[in-house]
Amino acid sequence: MPQAQPEWHMTAKPMTAILKIGPPRRGGALYSLGVIGIALLCHSAWAAGIGRRILDELGAKVRAGVGRTGTLAGSEAFHEQYARAEGKYRAATAFVREVWGDVSASLDGGTPLTVRQHTMIRLALANITWTCHEVSEFAYTAAGTIALRSGTMQRLFRDMHAGTQHITSAPPVIRNAGRELAGIAPGKKWLFFDLVDQA
């Protein structure tokens, strides 16, 4: 008598997501972006959330006068560095909002996204990711051992560094964005994270 196969073997089916972009069957115009487009939007929001929270956490620690971090309240060098980090964070966030506002207007109007819009989506994500990485480095260094210990700042710092390893913000994507923005990728379109010939 043949041995029975494990239940997972008998019922297992390939788990895939439909990556083809087409008219959404439900959910509205946003879903015409497909899985990759939605992922780019979500990763942008995730990075922005990390950057905001780690700056807020650092400010709270300084105001609370906790440990070495508490001594930074009187440091002019810290004041300057915090202001620069805040400015970089806000600029990167404004870029994300600008790009996605433009995308939203196109989608709501039923207009297909251009190659340039797809480029800007990818560039805005890479920019917010690497900017918030820089912000998290500043916050971690300024907070001293408070950021090293298990807690919110340590988790945010670790998570931000994990996010920089994602393909969505990898150097090849940024290089492709640069090629398209410089006008040296004519006749190309985006296929996931690469520029390919238009069909």
Backbone as JSON, one array per atom type, in Angstrom:
{
  "sequence": "MPQAQPEWHMTAKPMTAILKIGPPRRGGALYSLGVIGIALLCHSAWAAGIGRRILDELGAKVRAGVGRTGTLAGSEAFHEQYARAEGKYRAATAFVREVWGDVSASLDGGTPLTVRQHTMIRLALANITWTCHEVSEFAYTAAGTIALRSGTMQRLFRDMHAGTQHITSAPPVIRNAGRELAGIAPGKKWLFFDLVDQA",
  "N": [[0.85, -1.17, 0.0], [0.64, 2.21, -0.93], [2.43, 4.86, 0.66], [0.83, 7.45, 2.49], [0.73, 10.8, 1.42], [1.99, 13.77, 3.0], [-0.32, 16.19, 4.3], [0.18, 18.85, 3.49], [1.5, 18.5, 1.13], [-0.37, 17.46, -0.6], [-2.19, 19.49, -0.88], [-0.81, 21.74, -1.48], [-0.28, 24.68, -3.35], [1.19, 26.77, -5.8], [2.19, 29.85, -4.41], [1.53, 32.89, -5.49], [1.67, 36.26, -6.69], [-0.22, 38.37, -8.75], [1.5, 40.12, -11.04], [1.19, 41.62, -13.24], [0.26, 44.7, -14.58], [-2.82, 46.19, -14.78], [-6.22, 47.2, -15.56], [-7.85, 47.77, -12.49], [-9.87, 45.4, -10.78], [-11.27, 45.85, -8.54], [-11.32, 48.17, -5.76], [-10.4, 50.64, -6.69], [-8.63, 53.31, -8.5], [-5.97, 53.39, -7.59], [-5.09, 50.79, -7.42], [-4.32, 50.08, -9.93], [-1.67, 50.37, -10.06], [-0.43, 48.0, -9.5], [1.29, 45.23, -7.85], [4.01, 45.92, -7.4], [4.0, 48.74, -7.56], [2.31, 49.39, -5.4], [3.88, 48.35, -3.36], [6.08, 50.09, -3.49], [4.91, 52.49, -2.68], [4.13, 51.8, -0.06], [6.62, 51.2, 1.14], [7.8, 53.7, 1.03], [6.21, 55.18, 2.82], [6.7, 53.73, 5.12], [9.48, 54.2, 5.6], [9.39, 56.96, 6.02], [7.9, 57.02, 8.36], [9.63, 55.76, 10.19], [11.78, 57.61, 10.26], [10.5, 59.92, 11.3], [9.64, 59.03, 13.82], [12.03, 58.26, 15.15], [13.41, 60.66, 15.42], [11.6, 62.03, 17.03], [11.66, 60.42, 19.31], [14.31, 60.77, 20.13], [14.3, 63.54, 20.73], [12.5, 63.49, 22.9], [13.96, 62.02, 24.8], [16.11, 63.74, 25.27], [14.77, 65.99, 26.33], [13.8, 64.83, 28.65], [16.01, 64.62, 30.2], [17.58, 62.36, 30.51], [20.3, 60.37, 31.4], [23.42, 60.53, 29.55], [22.31, 61.54, 27.25], [20.5, 63.43, 28.13], [22.11, 65.6, 28.71], [22.45, 66.89, 26.35], [20.68, 68.91, 25.89], [21.68, 71.43, 26.41], [23.57, 71.74, 24.46], [24.96, 73.41, 21.79], [25.97, 72.38, 19.44], [24.52, 70.01, 19.2], [21.95, 71.1, 18.9], [22.18, 72.29, 16.38], [22.76, 70.04, 14.77], [20.45, 68.52, 15.14], [18.52, 70.19, 14.01], [19.39, 70.2, 11.33], [19.02, 67.48, 10.71], [16.25, 67.3, 10.99], [15.44, 69.07, 8.95], [16.41, 67.74, 6.65], [14.91, 65.4, 6.82], [12.28, 66.43, 6.57], [12.4, 67.57, 4.0], [12.82, 65.31, 2.39], [10.47, 63.92, 2.92], [8.59, 65.73, 1.92], [9.18, 65.56, -0.78], [8.38, 62.93, -1.34], [5.62, 63.22, -0.89], [4.98, 65.1, -2.87], [5.56, 63.67, -5.24], [3.78, 61.46, -5.04], [1.39, 62.81, -4.89], [1.2, 63.85, -7.48], [1.09, 61.42, -8.91], [-1.3, 60.4, -7.89], [-3.13, 62.29, -8.87], [-2.97, 61.77, -11.62], [-3.84, 59.08, -11.72], [-6.44, 59.32, -10.67], [-7.55, 60.82, -12.69], [-7.66, 59.02, -14.7], [-5.47, 58.75, -16.31], [-2.73, 57.08, -17.74], [0.34, 56.32, -16.06], [3.4, 58.03, -16.69], [6.71, 57.24, -17.97], [8.52, 58.88, -16.67], [7.1, 59.52, -14.32], [7.07, 57.01, -13.09], [9.77, 56.78, -12.67], [10.21, 58.84, -10.82], [8.73, 57.91, -8.64], [10.31, 55.79, -7.8], [12.72, 57.08, -7.27], [11.96, 58.88, -5.23], [11.36, 57.09, -3.19], [13.88, 55.83, -2.77], [15.32, 58.07, -1.96], [13.98, 58.93, 0.42], [14.42, 56.7, 1.98], [17.27, 56.49, 2.25], [17.81, 58.99, 3.32], [16.44, 58.86, 5.77], [17.87, 56.83, 6.87], [20.29, 58.15, 7.32], [19.38, 60.03, 9.17], [18.65, 58.31, 11.25], [21.15, 57.32, 11.95], [22.33, 59.62, 13.01], [20.59, 60.05, 15.21], [20.97, 57.72, 16.7], [23.7, 57.88, 17.35], [23.76, 60.29, 18.79], [22.13, 59.66, 20.97], [23.57, 57.9, 22.47], [24.27, 55.27, 24.81], [21.64, 54.77, 25.45], [20.26, 54.38, 23.1], [21.42, 52.04, 22.33], [20.56, 50.1, 24.09], [17.95, 47.65, 24.59], [14.9, 48.63, 23.26], [12.71, 51.24, 22.05], [14.22, 53.09, 20.42], [16.46, 51.57, 19.72], [15.22, 49.53, 18.25], [14.06, 50.97, 16.12], [16.35, 52.0, 14.89], [17.63, 49.62, 14.12], [15.64, 48.54, 12.42], [15.55, 50.48, 10.41], [18.04, 50.19, 9.24], [17.77, 47.62, 8.25], [15.88, 48.13, 6.29], [17.34, 49.54, 4.37], [18.56, 47.58, 2.99], [16.81, 46.53, 1.22], [15.72, 45.7, -2.07], [14.31, 47.71, -3.35], [15.5, 50.16, -2.84], [18.03, 49.96, -3.71], [21.36, 50.56, -5.07], [21.46, 50.0, -7.98], [18.83, 50.62, -8.8], [18.65, 53.34, -8.25], [20.64, 54.27, -9.96], [19.48, 53.63, -12.45], [17.3, 55.36, -12.34], [18.68, 57.77, -12.46], [19.75, 57.59, -15.05], [17.43, 57.73, -16.61], [16.4, 60.23, -15.83], [18.42, 61.91, -16.72], [18.04, 61.79, -19.37], [19.2, 59.82, -20.93], [18.18, 57.37, -21.51], [16.44, 56.72, -23.71], [13.32, 55.55, -25.11], [12.81, 53.63, -23.24], [11.24, 51.74, -20.59], [9.93, 51.15, -17.29], [10.39, 48.06, -15.76], [9.59, 46.45, -13.13], [12.3, 46.91, -11.28], [14.07, 47.75, -13.12], [15.2, 49.34, -16.15], [13.87, 48.79, -19.27], [13.64, 47.95, -22.81], [10.95, 49.51, -24.55], [8.05, 47.74, -25.39]],
  "CA": [[0.0, 0.0, 0.0], [1.48, 3.41, -0.97], [2.4, 5.73, 1.84], [0.05, 8.68, 2.32], [1.52, 12.03, 1.35], [1.59, 14.76, 4.01], [-1.43, 17.04, 3.86], [0.66, 20.04, 2.79], [1.91, 18.1, -0.21], [-1.56, 17.23, -1.43], [-2.97, 20.71, -1.08], [0.04, 22.9, -1.76], [-0.35, 25.32, -4.66], [2.14, 27.9, -5.82], [1.7, 31.12, -3.88], [2.05, 33.96, -6.34], [0.89, 37.49, -6.82], [-0.31, 38.8, -10.14], [2.34, 41.3, -11.14], [0.81, 42.37, -14.43], [-0.51, 45.9, -14.26], [-3.98, 46.35, -15.67], [-7.34, 47.86, -14.88], [-8.21, 47.06, -11.25], [-11.22, 44.84, -10.72], [-11.9, 46.43, -7.35], [-10.41, 48.95, -4.94], [-10.14, 51.98, -7.2], [-7.54, 53.57, -9.45], [-4.68, 53.13, -6.98], [-4.69, 49.4, -7.63], [-3.75, 49.91, -11.27], [-0.21, 50.39, -9.89], [0.06, 46.63, -9.36], [1.96, 44.87, -6.6], [5.25, 46.68, -7.23], [3.65, 50.13, -7.26], [1.8, 49.46, -4.02], [5.04, 48.13, -2.48], [6.88, 51.32, -3.47], [4.17, 53.44, -1.85], [4.2, 51.36, 1.34], [7.99, 51.34, 1.63], [8.04, 55.14, 1.24], [5.53, 55.56, 4.06], [7.41, 53.06, 6.22], [10.72, 54.94, 5.87], [9.02, 58.26, 6.6], [7.47, 56.77, 9.74], [10.82, 55.5, 11.01], [12.52, 58.86, 10.43], [9.77, 60.81, 12.22], [9.59, 58.48, 15.18], [13.33, 58.24, 15.82], [13.69, 62.05, 15.81], [10.73, 62.34, 18.17], [12.18, 59.68, 20.47], [15.54, 61.45, 20.57], [13.89, 64.78, 21.39], [11.89, 63.17, 24.2], [15.02, 61.62, 25.72], [16.86, 64.95, 25.62], [13.92, 66.79, 27.22], [13.63, 64.13, 29.93], [17.26, 64.71, 30.96], [18.01, 60.98, 30.84], [21.68, 60.01, 31.13], [24.23, 61.43, 28.73], [21.42, 62.18, 26.28], [19.9, 64.6, 28.77], [23.05, 66.73, 28.72], [22.47, 67.52, 25.03], [19.76, 70.06, 25.85], [22.46, 72.66, 26.42], [24.63, 71.67, 23.46], [24.66, 74.11, 20.54], [26.28, 71.46, 18.34], [23.35, 69.13, 19.07], [20.83, 71.88, 18.34], [22.42, 72.44, 14.94], [22.64, 68.73, 14.12], [19.03, 68.12, 15.16], [17.83, 71.02, 13.01], [19.75, 69.69, 10.0], [18.34, 66.19, 10.52], [14.82, 67.61, 10.8], [15.3, 69.65, 7.63], [16.6, 66.68, 5.65], [13.74, 64.52, 6.91], [11.1, 67.11, 6.01], [12.59, 67.72, 2.56], [12.6, 64.0, 1.76], [9.05, 63.62, 3.05], [7.88, 66.6, 0.99], [9.41, 64.99, -2.11], [7.48, 61.77, -1.45], [4.24, 63.72, -1.02], [4.86, 65.73, -4.18], [5.52, 62.62, -6.27], [2.56, 60.67, -4.95], [0.28, 63.7, -5.24], [1.17, 63.85, -8.94], [0.62, 60.1, -9.32], [-2.71, 60.31, -7.53], [-3.9, 63.11, -9.82], [-3.01, 61.04, -12.89], [-4.69, 57.9, -11.57], [-7.82, 59.77, -10.51], [-8.0, 61.31, -13.98], [-7.67, 57.93, -15.67], [-4.31, 58.88, -17.19], [-1.65, 56.15, -17.41], [1.56, 56.97, -15.58], [4.5, 58.14, -17.65], [7.98, 56.67, -17.53], [9.08, 59.82, -15.7], [6.41, 59.35, -13.04], [7.58, 55.77, -12.5], [11.13, 57.1, -12.21], [10.12, 59.67, -9.62], [8.28, 57.05, -7.54], [11.46, 55.02, -7.33], [13.69, 58.02, -6.71], [11.45, 59.39, -3.95], [11.53, 56.02, -2.2], [15.3, 55.7, -2.43], [15.73, 59.28, -1.24], [13.47, 58.93, 1.81], [15.07, 55.59, 2.69], [18.65, 56.81, 2.61], [17.77, 60.16, 4.2], [16.06, 58.42, 7.11], [19.03, 56.07, 7.37], [21.21, 59.17, 7.85], [18.73, 60.57, 10.37], [18.74, 57.3, 12.31], [22.55, 57.29, 12.38], [22.5, 60.77, 13.89], [19.85, 59.84, 16.46], [21.63, 56.65, 17.44], [24.96, 58.4, 17.88], [23.48, 61.32, 19.79], [21.48, 59.09, 22.15], [24.52, 57.1, 23.26], [23.89, 53.9, 25.18], [20.18, 54.63, 25.51], [19.84, 53.8, 21.82], [22.0, 50.7, 22.23], [19.78, 49.17, 24.9], [16.68, 47.19, 24.03], [13.86, 49.64, 23.39], [12.18, 51.81, 20.81], [15.25, 53.66, 19.56], [17.28, 50.49, 19.17], [14.41, 48.83, 17.24], [13.95, 51.85, 14.96], [17.67, 52.03, 14.25], [17.82, 48.31, 13.47], [14.68, 48.41, 11.32], [15.95, 51.37, 9.32], [19.18, 49.58, 8.56], [17.23, 46.5, 7.48], [15.19, 48.68, 5.12], [18.28, 49.96, 3.34], [19.01, 46.4, 2.25], [15.76, 46.1, 0.3], [16.02, 45.97, -3.48], [13.64, 48.92, -3.82], [16.37, 51.34, -2.67], [19.4, 49.53, -4.04], [22.06, 51.43, -6.02], [21.07, 49.88, -9.4], [17.56, 51.33, -9.05], [18.98, 54.77, -8.25], [21.37, 54.52, -11.21], [18.51, 53.64, -13.55], [16.56, 56.62, -12.23], [19.58, 58.81, -12.96], [19.81, 57.46, -16.52], [16.17, 58.22, -17.19], [16.29, 61.67, -15.56], [19.41, 62.61, -17.55], [17.64, 61.69, -20.77], [20.06, 58.91, -21.68], [17.52, 56.07, -21.6], [15.27, 56.9, -24.57], [12.64, 54.34, -25.53], [12.81, 52.65, -22.16], [10.16, 51.75, -19.61], [10.28, 50.44, -16.07], [9.88, 46.72, -15.49], [9.98, 46.28, -11.72], [13.36, 47.83, -10.83], [15.03, 47.91, -14.22], [14.73, 49.99, -17.37], [13.94, 47.86, -20.41], [13.09, 48.51, -24.05], [9.49, 49.52, -24.67], [7.6, 46.7, -26.31]],
  "C": [[0.89, 1.24, 0.0], [1.32, 4.25, 0.29], [1.61, 7.0, 1.54], [0.99, 9.88, 2.31], [1.08, 12.97, 2.46], [0.53, 15.7, 3.43], [-0.95, 18.25, 3.06], [1.03, 19.71, 1.36], [0.7, 17.98, -1.14], [-2.29, 18.52, -1.76], [-2.13, 21.91, -1.5], [-0.13, 23.37, -3.19], [0.65, 26.46, -4.65], [1.48, 29.17, -5.29], [2.32, 32.24, -4.7], [1.14, 35.16, -6.27], [0.88, 37.87, -8.29], [0.43, 40.12, -10.27], [2.0, 42.14, -12.37], [-0.06, 43.55, -14.01], [-1.64, 46.03, -15.26], [-5.08, 47.05, -14.92], [-7.73, 47.1, -13.62], [-9.64, 46.55, -11.3], [-11.99, 45.4, -9.53], [-10.86, 47.32, -6.65], [-10.07, 50.34, -5.46], [-8.88, 52.09, -8.03], [-6.16, 53.24, -8.89], [-4.17, 51.73, -7.31], [-4.22, 49.11, -9.05], [-2.22, 49.97, -11.21], [0.38, 48.99, -9.84], [0.81, 46.45, -8.05], [3.21, 45.72, -6.36], [4.96, 48.13, -6.87], [3.15, 50.31, -5.84], [2.96, 49.27, -3.04], [5.88, 49.39, -2.37], [6.23, 52.38, -2.59], [4.32, 53.08, -0.37], [5.6, 51.52, 1.92], [8.33, 52.81, 1.88], [7.43, 55.59, 2.56], [6.23, 54.96, 5.27], [8.67, 53.84, 6.6], [10.42, 56.28, 6.53], [8.59, 58.1, 8.06], [8.64, 56.52, 10.67], [11.57, 56.8, 11.3], [11.84, 59.8, 11.43], [9.86, 60.3, 13.65], [10.95, 58.54, 15.87], [13.76, 59.66, 16.23], [12.86, 62.44, 17.03], [11.22, 61.66, 19.45], [13.42, 60.35, 21.03], [15.19, 62.74, 21.31], [13.31, 64.54, 22.77], [12.95, 62.78, 25.23], [15.83, 62.83, 26.19], [16.06, 65.8, 26.61], [13.77, 66.17, 28.6], [14.89, 64.18, 30.78], [17.81, 63.35, 31.37], [19.46, 60.76, 30.44], [22.46, 61.04, 30.34], [23.37, 62.18, 27.72], [20.8, 63.46, 26.85], [20.81, 65.81, 28.79], [23.06, 67.48, 27.39], [21.56, 68.75, 24.94], [20.51, 71.39, 25.82], [23.55, 72.71, 25.37], [24.22, 72.35, 22.15], [24.95, 73.22, 19.33], [25.11, 70.51, 18.11], [22.18, 69.87, 18.45], [20.97, 71.99, 16.83], [22.21, 71.11, 14.21], [21.18, 68.26, 14.07], [18.25, 68.89, 14.1], [18.13, 70.54, 11.59], [19.05, 68.37, 9.7], [16.85, 66.4, 10.26], [14.57, 68.17, 9.41], [15.43, 68.62, 6.52], [15.39, 65.76, 5.63], [12.53, 65.17, 6.24], [11.21, 67.29, 4.5], [12.3, 66.4, 1.84], [11.14, 63.61, 1.81], [8.22, 64.46, 2.08], [8.02, 66.09, -0.45], [8.48, 63.79, -2.34], [6.04, 62.24, -1.66], [4.0, 64.37, -2.39], [4.7, 64.68, -5.28], [4.21, 61.86, -6.23], [1.31, 61.52, -5.16], [0.09, 63.76, -6.75], [0.62, 62.53, -9.48], [-0.87, 59.96, -9.06], [-3.59, 61.1, -8.5], [-4.03, 62.4, -11.16], [-3.96, 59.85, -12.8], [-6.16, 58.28, -11.46], [-8.41, 60.27, -11.83], [-8.03, 60.24, -15.06], [-6.51, 57.98, -16.65], [-3.23, 57.88, -16.8], [-0.4, 56.92, -16.96], [2.62, 56.97, -16.66], [5.74, 57.43, -17.1], [8.61, 57.57, -16.47], [8.41, 59.69, -14.34], [6.88, 58.07, -12.33], [9.0, 55.97, -11.96], [11.07, 57.86, -10.88], [9.63, 58.88, -8.41], [9.47, 56.32, -6.93], [12.51, 55.93, -6.68], [13.24, 58.55, -5.35], [11.61, 58.35, -2.85], [13.0, 55.88, -1.79], [15.77, 56.88, -1.6], [15.25, 59.27, 0.21], [14.14, 57.82, 2.62], [16.46, 55.98, 3.16], [18.75, 58.06, 3.47], [17.44, 59.73, 5.63], [17.11, 57.5, 7.72], [20.03, 57.04, 8.0], [20.67, 59.77, 9.15], [18.86, 59.58, 11.53], [20.17, 57.16, 12.83], [22.82, 58.43, 13.35], [21.84, 60.52, 15.25], [20.52, 58.79, 17.33], [22.91, 57.14, 18.1], [24.73, 59.41, 19.0], [22.92, 60.73, 21.08], [22.42, 58.25, 23.0], [23.97, 55.73, 23.6], [22.39, 53.7, 25.33], [19.67, 53.98, 24.23], [20.36, 52.38, 21.65], [21.16, 49.68, 22.98], [18.47, 48.79, 24.21], [15.59, 48.24, 24.3], [13.5, 50.21, 22.04], [13.27, 52.34, 19.89], [16.12, 52.59, 18.93], [16.52, 49.76, 18.06], [14.29, 49.67, 15.98], [15.25, 51.89, 14.17], [17.92, 50.74, 13.48], [16.9, 48.16, 12.25], [15.07, 49.29, 10.13], [17.11, 50.79, 8.54], [18.74, 48.36, 7.75], [16.58, 47.01, 6.19], [16.13, 49.12, 4.02], [18.77, 48.79, 2.5], [17.98, 45.91, 1.24], [16.08, 46.52, -1.12], [15.41, 47.28, -3.97], [14.5, 50.17, -3.73], [17.82, 51.03, -3.0], [20.04, 50.46, -5.07], [21.67, 51.24, -7.48], [19.77, 50.6, -9.74], [17.82, 52.83, -9.14], [19.73, 55.13, -9.53], [20.43, 54.56, -12.41], [17.67, 54.9, -13.54], [17.4, 57.77, -12.78], [19.69, 58.78, -14.48], [18.57, 58.06, -17.16], [16.05, 59.73, -17.01], [17.25, 62.48, -16.42], [19.08, 62.53, -19.03], [18.5, 60.76, -21.6], [19.51, 57.48, -21.67], [16.27, 56.2, -22.47], [14.64, 55.55, -24.95], [12.58, 53.26, -24.48], [11.54, 52.79, -21.32], [10.63, 50.98, -18.39], [9.61, 49.08, -16.05], [10.43, 46.35, -14.12], [11.04, 47.3, -11.35], [14.41, 48.07, -11.9], [14.37, 48.66, -15.37], [14.94, 49.02, -18.52], [13.37, 48.54, -21.64], [11.56, 48.45, -24.03], [9.09, 48.48, -25.69], [6.86, 47.32, -27.5]]
}
